[in-house]
Short mmCIF file of C-alpha atoms in Angstrom, two decimals:
data_model
loop_
_atom_site.label_atom_id
_atom_site.label_comp_id
_atom_site.label_asym_id
_atom_site.label_seq_id
_atom_site.Cartn_x
_atom_site.Cartn_y
_atom_site.Cartn_z
CA MET A 3 78.17 132.58 -165.46
CA GLU A 4 79.02 130.87 -168.78
CA TRP A 5 79.59 134.29 -170.37
CA GLU A 6 81.78 135.41 -167.44
CA SER A 7 83.92 132.27 -167.57
CA ARG A 8 84.29 132.62 -171.34
CA LEU A 9 85.28 136.28 -170.94
CA GLY A 10 87.82 135.36 -168.26
CA ARG A 11 89.52 132.90 -170.62
CA ARG A 12 89.61 135.20 -173.64
CA LEU A 13 90.04 138.75 -172.31
CA ARG A 14 93.73 139.58 -171.93
CA VAL A 15 95.16 142.39 -169.81
CA ARG A 16 97.76 142.89 -172.53
CA ASP A 17 94.98 143.76 -175.00
CA LEU A 18 93.54 146.31 -172.56
CA TYR A 19 96.96 147.92 -172.26
CA ILE A 20 97.30 148.06 -176.05
CA LEU A 21 93.87 149.69 -176.29
CA SER A 22 94.80 152.35 -173.71
CA THR A 23 98.05 153.09 -175.55
CA VAL A 24 96.24 153.47 -178.88
CA ALA A 25 93.64 155.77 -177.29
CA ARG A 26 96.34 157.91 -175.68
CA SER A 27 98.46 158.22 -178.83
CA ARG A 28 95.38 158.45 -181.12
CA SER A 29 97.22 156.37 -183.71
CA MET A 30 97.76 152.67 -184.36
CA ALA A 31 101.18 153.37 -185.84
CA LYS A 32 102.36 155.53 -182.92
CA ALA A 33 101.08 152.98 -180.43
CA ALA A 34 102.91 150.20 -182.28
CA ARG A 35 106.19 152.13 -182.09
CA GLU A 36 105.69 152.89 -178.39
CA LEU A 37 104.89 149.25 -177.62
CA ALA A 38 107.68 147.92 -179.88
CA MET A 39 105.10 145.88 -181.79
CA SER A 40 104.05 145.62 -185.41
CA GLN A 41 100.98 147.60 -186.44
CA PRO A 42 99.13 144.43 -187.55
CA ALA A 43 99.69 142.95 -184.06
CA VAL A 44 98.18 146.08 -182.48
CA SER A 45 95.19 145.93 -184.84
CA GLU A 46 94.73 142.23 -184.04
CA ALA A 47 94.65 142.95 -180.27
CA ILE A 48 91.98 145.63 -180.75
CA ALA A 49 89.99 143.34 -183.05
CA ASN A 50 90.16 140.59 -180.42
CA LEU A 51 88.64 142.91 -177.81
CA GLU A 52 85.92 144.09 -180.19
CA HIS A 53 85.07 140.49 -181.07
CA ILE A 54 84.83 139.42 -177.42
CA LEU A 55 82.66 142.39 -176.42
CA ALA A 56 80.73 142.53 -179.71
CA VAL A 57 81.01 146.33 -179.96
CA ARG A 58 83.23 148.77 -181.81
CA LEU A 59 85.79 150.26 -179.41
CA LEU A 60 87.58 152.68 -181.75
CA ASP A 61 86.51 154.98 -184.55
CA ARG A 62 89.12 155.32 -187.26
CA SER A 63 89.33 158.38 -189.51
CA PRO A 64 91.98 160.35 -191.47
CA ARG A 65 92.41 162.53 -188.35
CA GLY A 66 93.37 159.58 -186.18
CA VAL A 67 91.77 157.14 -183.77
CA GLU A 68 89.17 158.03 -181.14
CA PRO A 69 87.50 155.75 -178.56
CA THR A 70 83.78 155.16 -179.04
CA ILE A 71 81.41 155.42 -176.08
CA TYR A 72 82.06 151.70 -175.52
CA GLY A 73 85.79 152.22 -175.74
CA ASN A 74 85.66 155.07 -173.21
CA ALA A 75 83.61 152.91 -170.83
CA LEU A 76 86.17 150.10 -171.02
CA LEU A 77 89.13 152.48 -170.66
CA LYS A 78 87.60 154.18 -167.62
CA ARG A 79 87.36 150.86 -165.77
CA SER A 80 90.77 149.73 -167.06
CA VAL A 81 92.46 152.49 -165.03
CA ALA A 82 91.32 150.73 -161.85
CA VAL A 83 92.31 147.32 -163.25
CA PHE A 84 95.88 148.43 -163.99
CA ASP A 85 96.12 150.21 -160.65
CA GLU A 86 94.98 147.14 -158.70
CA LEU A 87 97.49 144.96 -160.55
CA ARG A 88 100.23 147.49 -159.82
CA GLN A 89 99.25 147.56 -156.16
CA SER A 90 99.23 143.75 -156.06
CA VAL A 91 102.83 143.69 -157.23
CA LYS A 92 103.70 146.32 -154.61
CA ASP A 93 101.96 144.22 -151.94
CA ILE A 94 104.07 141.20 -152.89
CA GLN A 95 107.24 143.28 -152.82
CA PHE A 96 106.28 144.73 -149.44
CA LEU A 97 105.52 141.28 -148.01
CA SER A 98 108.89 140.04 -149.16
CA ASP A 99 110.58 143.19 -147.80
CA PRO A 100 108.40 145.46 -145.59
CA THR A 101 110.93 148.29 -145.73
CA THR A 102 110.55 148.98 -149.46
CA GLY A 103 108.00 150.63 -151.73
CA GLU A 104 106.95 153.97 -153.18
CA VAL A 105 104.35 156.56 -152.17
CA THR A 106 103.23 159.49 -154.33
CA ILE A 107 101.83 162.50 -152.47
CA GLY A 108 100.33 165.72 -153.76
CA CYS A 109 100.29 168.78 -151.50
CA PRO A 110 100.64 172.57 -151.70
CA GLU A 111 103.82 174.33 -150.64
CA SER A 112 102.14 175.65 -147.48
CA ILE A 113 101.83 172.07 -146.19
CA ALA A 114 105.22 171.00 -147.51
CA ALA A 115 106.71 173.81 -145.41
CA THR A 116 104.78 173.00 -142.20
CA ALA A 117 103.46 169.58 -141.18
CA LEU A 118 104.90 167.47 -143.99
CA PRO A 119 108.59 167.60 -142.92
CA TRP A 120 107.70 166.15 -139.51
CA ILE A 121 105.54 163.44 -141.06
CA VAL A 122 108.30 162.53 -143.52
CA GLU A 123 110.95 162.52 -140.81
CA ASN A 124 108.88 160.14 -138.69
CA PHE A 125 108.06 157.93 -141.67
CA SER A 126 111.62 157.79 -143.04
CA LYS A 127 113.02 156.68 -139.68
CA LYS A 128 110.64 153.72 -139.68
CA TYR A 129 110.84 152.91 -143.41
CA PRO A 130 114.13 154.31 -144.72
CA ARG A 131 114.01 152.39 -148.02
CA VAL A 132 110.56 153.57 -149.07
CA VAL A 133 110.78 156.25 -151.76
CA LEU A 134 108.46 159.25 -151.29
CA HIS A 135 107.46 161.27 -154.36
CA VAL A 136 106.10 164.65 -153.26
CA GLU A 137 104.58 166.87 -155.96
CA ASP A 138 103.42 170.45 -155.51
CA VAL A 139 99.76 171.15 -156.26
CA PRO A 140 98.40 174.70 -155.96
CA SER A 141 95.89 175.52 -153.23
CA PRO A 142 93.19 174.50 -152.69
CA SER A 143 94.77 171.15 -153.46
CA ILE A 144 91.56 169.14 -153.03
CA ARG A 145 90.48 170.50 -156.42
CA PHE A 146 93.12 168.21 -157.90
CA ALA A 147 91.05 165.16 -156.95
CA GLU A 148 90.89 164.15 -160.62
CA GLU A 149 94.57 163.24 -160.32
CA LEU A 150 93.62 160.93 -157.46
CA ARG A 151 91.07 159.28 -159.73
CA SER A 152 93.67 158.83 -162.47
CA ARG A 153 95.97 157.24 -159.84
CA LYS A 154 98.67 159.87 -160.29
CA TYR A 155 98.71 160.36 -156.51
CA ASP A 156 98.18 157.83 -153.74
CA LEU A 157 96.84 160.63 -151.55
CA ILE A 158 96.61 164.40 -151.32
CA LEU A 159 97.25 166.52 -148.25
CA ALA A 160 94.83 169.44 -148.34
CA ARG A 161 93.67 172.41 -146.33
CA TRP A 162 90.03 173.41 -146.72
CA PRO A 163 88.50 176.50 -145.08
CA THR A 164 84.82 175.57 -145.15
CA PRO A 165 82.68 172.41 -145.28
CA LEU A 166 83.10 170.68 -148.61
CA SER A 167 80.40 171.45 -151.16
CA ARG A 168 79.04 168.99 -153.70
CA ASP A 169 81.07 170.79 -156.37
CA ASP A 170 84.32 169.95 -154.59
CA PHE A 171 83.60 166.65 -152.88
CA THR A 172 81.98 163.60 -154.39
CA ASP A 173 81.04 160.22 -152.98
CA ASP A 174 84.22 158.56 -154.31
CA LEU A 175 86.51 160.68 -152.10
CA HIS A 176 87.31 160.14 -148.45
CA VAL A 177 88.48 163.18 -146.45
CA GLU A 178 90.05 162.55 -143.04
CA THR A 179 90.68 165.66 -140.92
CA LEU A 180 93.95 165.57 -138.99
CA PHE A 181 93.77 168.85 -137.08
CA ASP A 182 92.56 172.42 -137.39
CA ASP A 183 95.29 174.87 -138.35
CA PRO A 184 93.71 178.36 -138.48
CA LEU A 185 95.31 181.38 -140.07
CA VAL A 186 96.95 183.92 -137.76
CA VAL A 187 98.58 187.30 -138.29
CA THR A 188 102.36 186.83 -138.21
CA ALA A 189 105.47 189.01 -138.03
CA GLY A 190 109.19 188.64 -137.45
CA ARG A 191 110.61 188.36 -133.95
CA HIS A 192 112.70 191.50 -134.50
CA THR A 193 109.69 193.82 -134.89
CA SER A 194 108.08 195.91 -132.16
CA TRP A 195 104.79 194.09 -132.83
CA GLU A 196 106.18 190.95 -131.25
CA ARG A 197 106.40 192.62 -127.83
CA ARG A 198 102.81 193.90 -127.83
CA ARG A 199 100.20 192.15 -125.67
CA LYS A 200 97.22 193.50 -127.59
CA ILE A 201 96.98 194.97 -131.08
CA ASP A 202 93.98 196.66 -132.65
CA LEU A 203 93.40 195.69 -136.26
CA ALA A 204 93.22 199.34 -137.34
CA GLU A 205 96.87 199.77 -136.32
CA LEU A 206 97.90 197.31 -139.03
CA ALA A 207 96.04 198.90 -141.94
CA ASP A 208 98.98 201.01 -143.16
CA GLN A 209 101.66 198.40 -142.56
CA PRO A 210 103.30 196.51 -145.47
CA TRP A 211 101.72 193.08 -145.94
CA ILE A 212 102.67 189.87 -147.75
CA LEU A 213 99.58 188.02 -149.00
CA ALA A 214 98.60 185.42 -151.55
CA PRO A 215 96.66 186.72 -154.60
CA PRO A 216 93.04 187.93 -154.33
CA GLY A 217 90.57 185.07 -154.31
CA THR A 218 92.72 182.87 -152.06
CA TRP A 219 91.76 182.02 -148.49
CA ASN A 220 94.80 183.87 -147.15
CA TYR A 221 93.82 187.12 -148.91
CA GLU A 222 90.05 186.88 -148.42
CA TRP A 223 90.33 186.18 -144.69
CA ILE A 224 92.35 189.36 -144.14
CA ALA A 225 90.15 191.44 -146.47
CA GLN A 226 86.96 190.32 -144.69
CA ALA A 227 88.44 190.99 -141.26
CA PHE A 228 89.33 194.56 -142.23
CA ALA A 229 85.98 195.10 -143.98
CA ALA A 230 84.14 194.03 -140.82
CA ARG A 231 85.84 196.93 -139.04
CA GLY A 232 84.94 199.37 -141.82
CA LEU A 233 88.52 199.37 -143.09
CA GLY A 234 89.81 198.88 -146.61
CA VAL A 235 92.19 196.12 -147.65
CA PRO A 236 95.58 196.75 -146.02
CA LYS A 237 98.63 197.80 -147.99
CA VAL A 238 99.89 194.70 -149.81
CA SER A 239 103.53 195.09 -150.82
CA ILE A 240 104.26 191.52 -151.97
CA VAL A 241 101.72 189.21 -153.61
CA THR A 242 102.97 185.62 -153.77
CA PHE A 243 102.06 181.98 -153.22
CA SER A 244 105.65 181.25 -152.15
CA VAL A 245 105.93 180.40 -148.46
CA HIS A 246 109.71 180.62 -148.63
CA LEU A 247 109.67 184.10 -150.14
CA GLY A 248 107.22 185.26 -147.49
CA ALA A 249 109.36 183.78 -144.72
CA HIS A 250 112.44 185.60 -146.01
CA PHE A 251 110.83 189.03 -145.81
CA LEU A 252 109.06 188.33 -142.53
CA LYS A 253 112.40 187.36 -141.03
CA ASN A 254 114.42 190.27 -142.37
CA GLU A 255 111.97 193.13 -142.88
CA ALA A 256 109.05 194.78 -141.09
CA PHE A 257 106.30 192.91 -142.98
CA LEU A 258 103.09 191.34 -141.76
CA SER A 259 101.35 188.30 -143.19
CA ALA A 260 98.76 185.60 -142.50
CA TYR A 261 99.87 181.99 -142.30
CA PRO A 262 98.71 178.77 -140.60
CA ARG A 263 99.36 178.89 -136.88
CA SER A 264 101.53 175.75 -136.95
CA TRP A 265 103.79 177.28 -139.62
CA ALA A 266 104.30 180.48 -137.63
CA ARG A 267 105.22 178.66 -134.44
CA LEU A 268 107.33 175.99 -136.09
CA ASN A 269 109.39 178.64 -137.87
CA SER A 270 109.64 180.89 -134.77
CA PHE A 271 107.59 183.78 -136.12
CA ALA A 272 105.47 185.91 -133.81
CA VAL A 273 101.73 185.24 -133.67
CA LEU A 274 100.31 188.71 -133.13
CA PRO A 275 97.58 189.19 -130.48
CA VAL A 276 95.07 190.68 -132.91
CA ASN A 277 91.42 190.26 -131.98
CA LEU A 278 90.23 188.40 -135.07
CA PRO A 279 87.67 185.61 -135.29
CA LEU A 280 89.39 182.25 -135.77
CA ARG A 281 87.94 180.34 -138.69
CA SER A 282 88.38 176.63 -139.21
CA TRP A 283 91.08 175.61 -141.69
CA PRO A 284 91.67 171.89 -141.19
CA LEU A 285 94.57 169.88 -142.57
CA SER A 286 93.18 166.71 -144.16
CA ILE A 287 94.15 163.55 -146.00
CA VAL A 288 92.17 162.98 -149.22
CA LYS A 289 91.99 159.48 -150.73
CA LEU A 290 89.80 157.52 -153.10
CA LYS A 291 87.24 155.51 -151.13
CA ASN A 292 87.36 152.34 -153.19
CA ARG A 293 91.06 152.27 -153.96
CA THR A 294 93.27 149.79 -152.14
CA LEU A 295 96.47 151.61 -151.22
CA SER A 296 99.82 149.85 -151.18
CA PRO A 297 101.15 148.81 -147.76
CA ALA A 298 103.77 151.57 -147.96
CA ALA A 299 101.06 154.19 -148.61
CA GLU A 300 98.99 152.83 -145.71
CA ARG A 301 102.01 153.17 -143.42
CA PHE A 302 102.44 156.75 -144.56
CA VAL A 303 98.80 157.50 -143.72
CA GLU A 304 99.42 156.10 -140.24
CA CYS A 305 102.35 158.50 -139.82
CA THR A 306 100.19 161.45 -140.88
CA ARG A 307 97.82 160.61 -138.04
CA ASP A 308 100.71 160.98 -135.61
CA VAL A 309 100.66 164.69 -136.51
CA ARG A 310 97.76 165.08 -134.07
CA LYS A 311 100.17 164.54 -131.18
CA TRP A 312 102.73 166.74 -132.90
CA ILE A 313 100.33 169.67 -133.16
CA THR A 314 99.19 169.20 -129.55
CA ASP A 315 102.79 169.44 -128.37
CA LEU A 316 103.30 172.46 -130.60
CA GLU A 317 100.30 174.26 -129.14
CA THR A 318 101.16 173.49 -125.50
CA SER A 319 104.94 173.83 -125.46
CA GLY A 320 105.71 175.74 -128.65
CA ARG A 321 107.80 172.87 -130.05
CA PRO A 322 106.90 169.41 -131.33
CA SER A 323 108.25 166.40 -129.45
#
């Protein structure tokens, strides 16, 4: 306890920030310029930390500055320290004005074009002064969990086709499933396919398709379905991740594609009655387990849960309420 109280009096958050800046810039001089400090003041802050902890935190060489194993250990924990302090300030701001704040969200375009607009619309009506930062992350977006750990994102919206393996999901992540949104075969309303009550998969083998690149869930699901019938991969005319590009050609040309069921119905595309096995593809929220989110981010998570009712309405009536 005596050591802890002594550390509490002598360890300064400012010194931790200086250490992280030096480690990032790999130079005392560069860090000093970035911090608008003198180089001796930066060196003194590092020396103060090393004296308190009784270990060397940085190795200095002609090539620059590198954290030691002790420095890396301190920096790793400092990320959480800075984040908690940042969130504390946000909490105070939110308590003084519950309608303000910022939330940073990572999600792939396929979600940004489907469920996210309805979540954002609901959230923005309730909290119009909260700023939402939405950044595109390629699918499968859960593989960008490292950016959750670095606090770049408050949360990630992800689709995941199978149960999470140990390679993709670790004990520090919490995954909350919102609803299942399986892939379906889609076409434009102007095509003759839209009027059919039953379609055999073999009939679609020679049609022009729009699919994501090989190796993606979109592509592999179609390829496996055709292979199960002893058919080769269908004719793919456009290979793209872009949901908007796919929507353009589905709407105006005689293309077929595979998209989440909610996207097809929300955008008034035909869901073709092809006898294919539905495979689970849930939409989920991914967060860090031990990270305290800001009040604004917690409110956003609450709004994402409202999507369960939205998808129920979409399935029963064809339009969300």
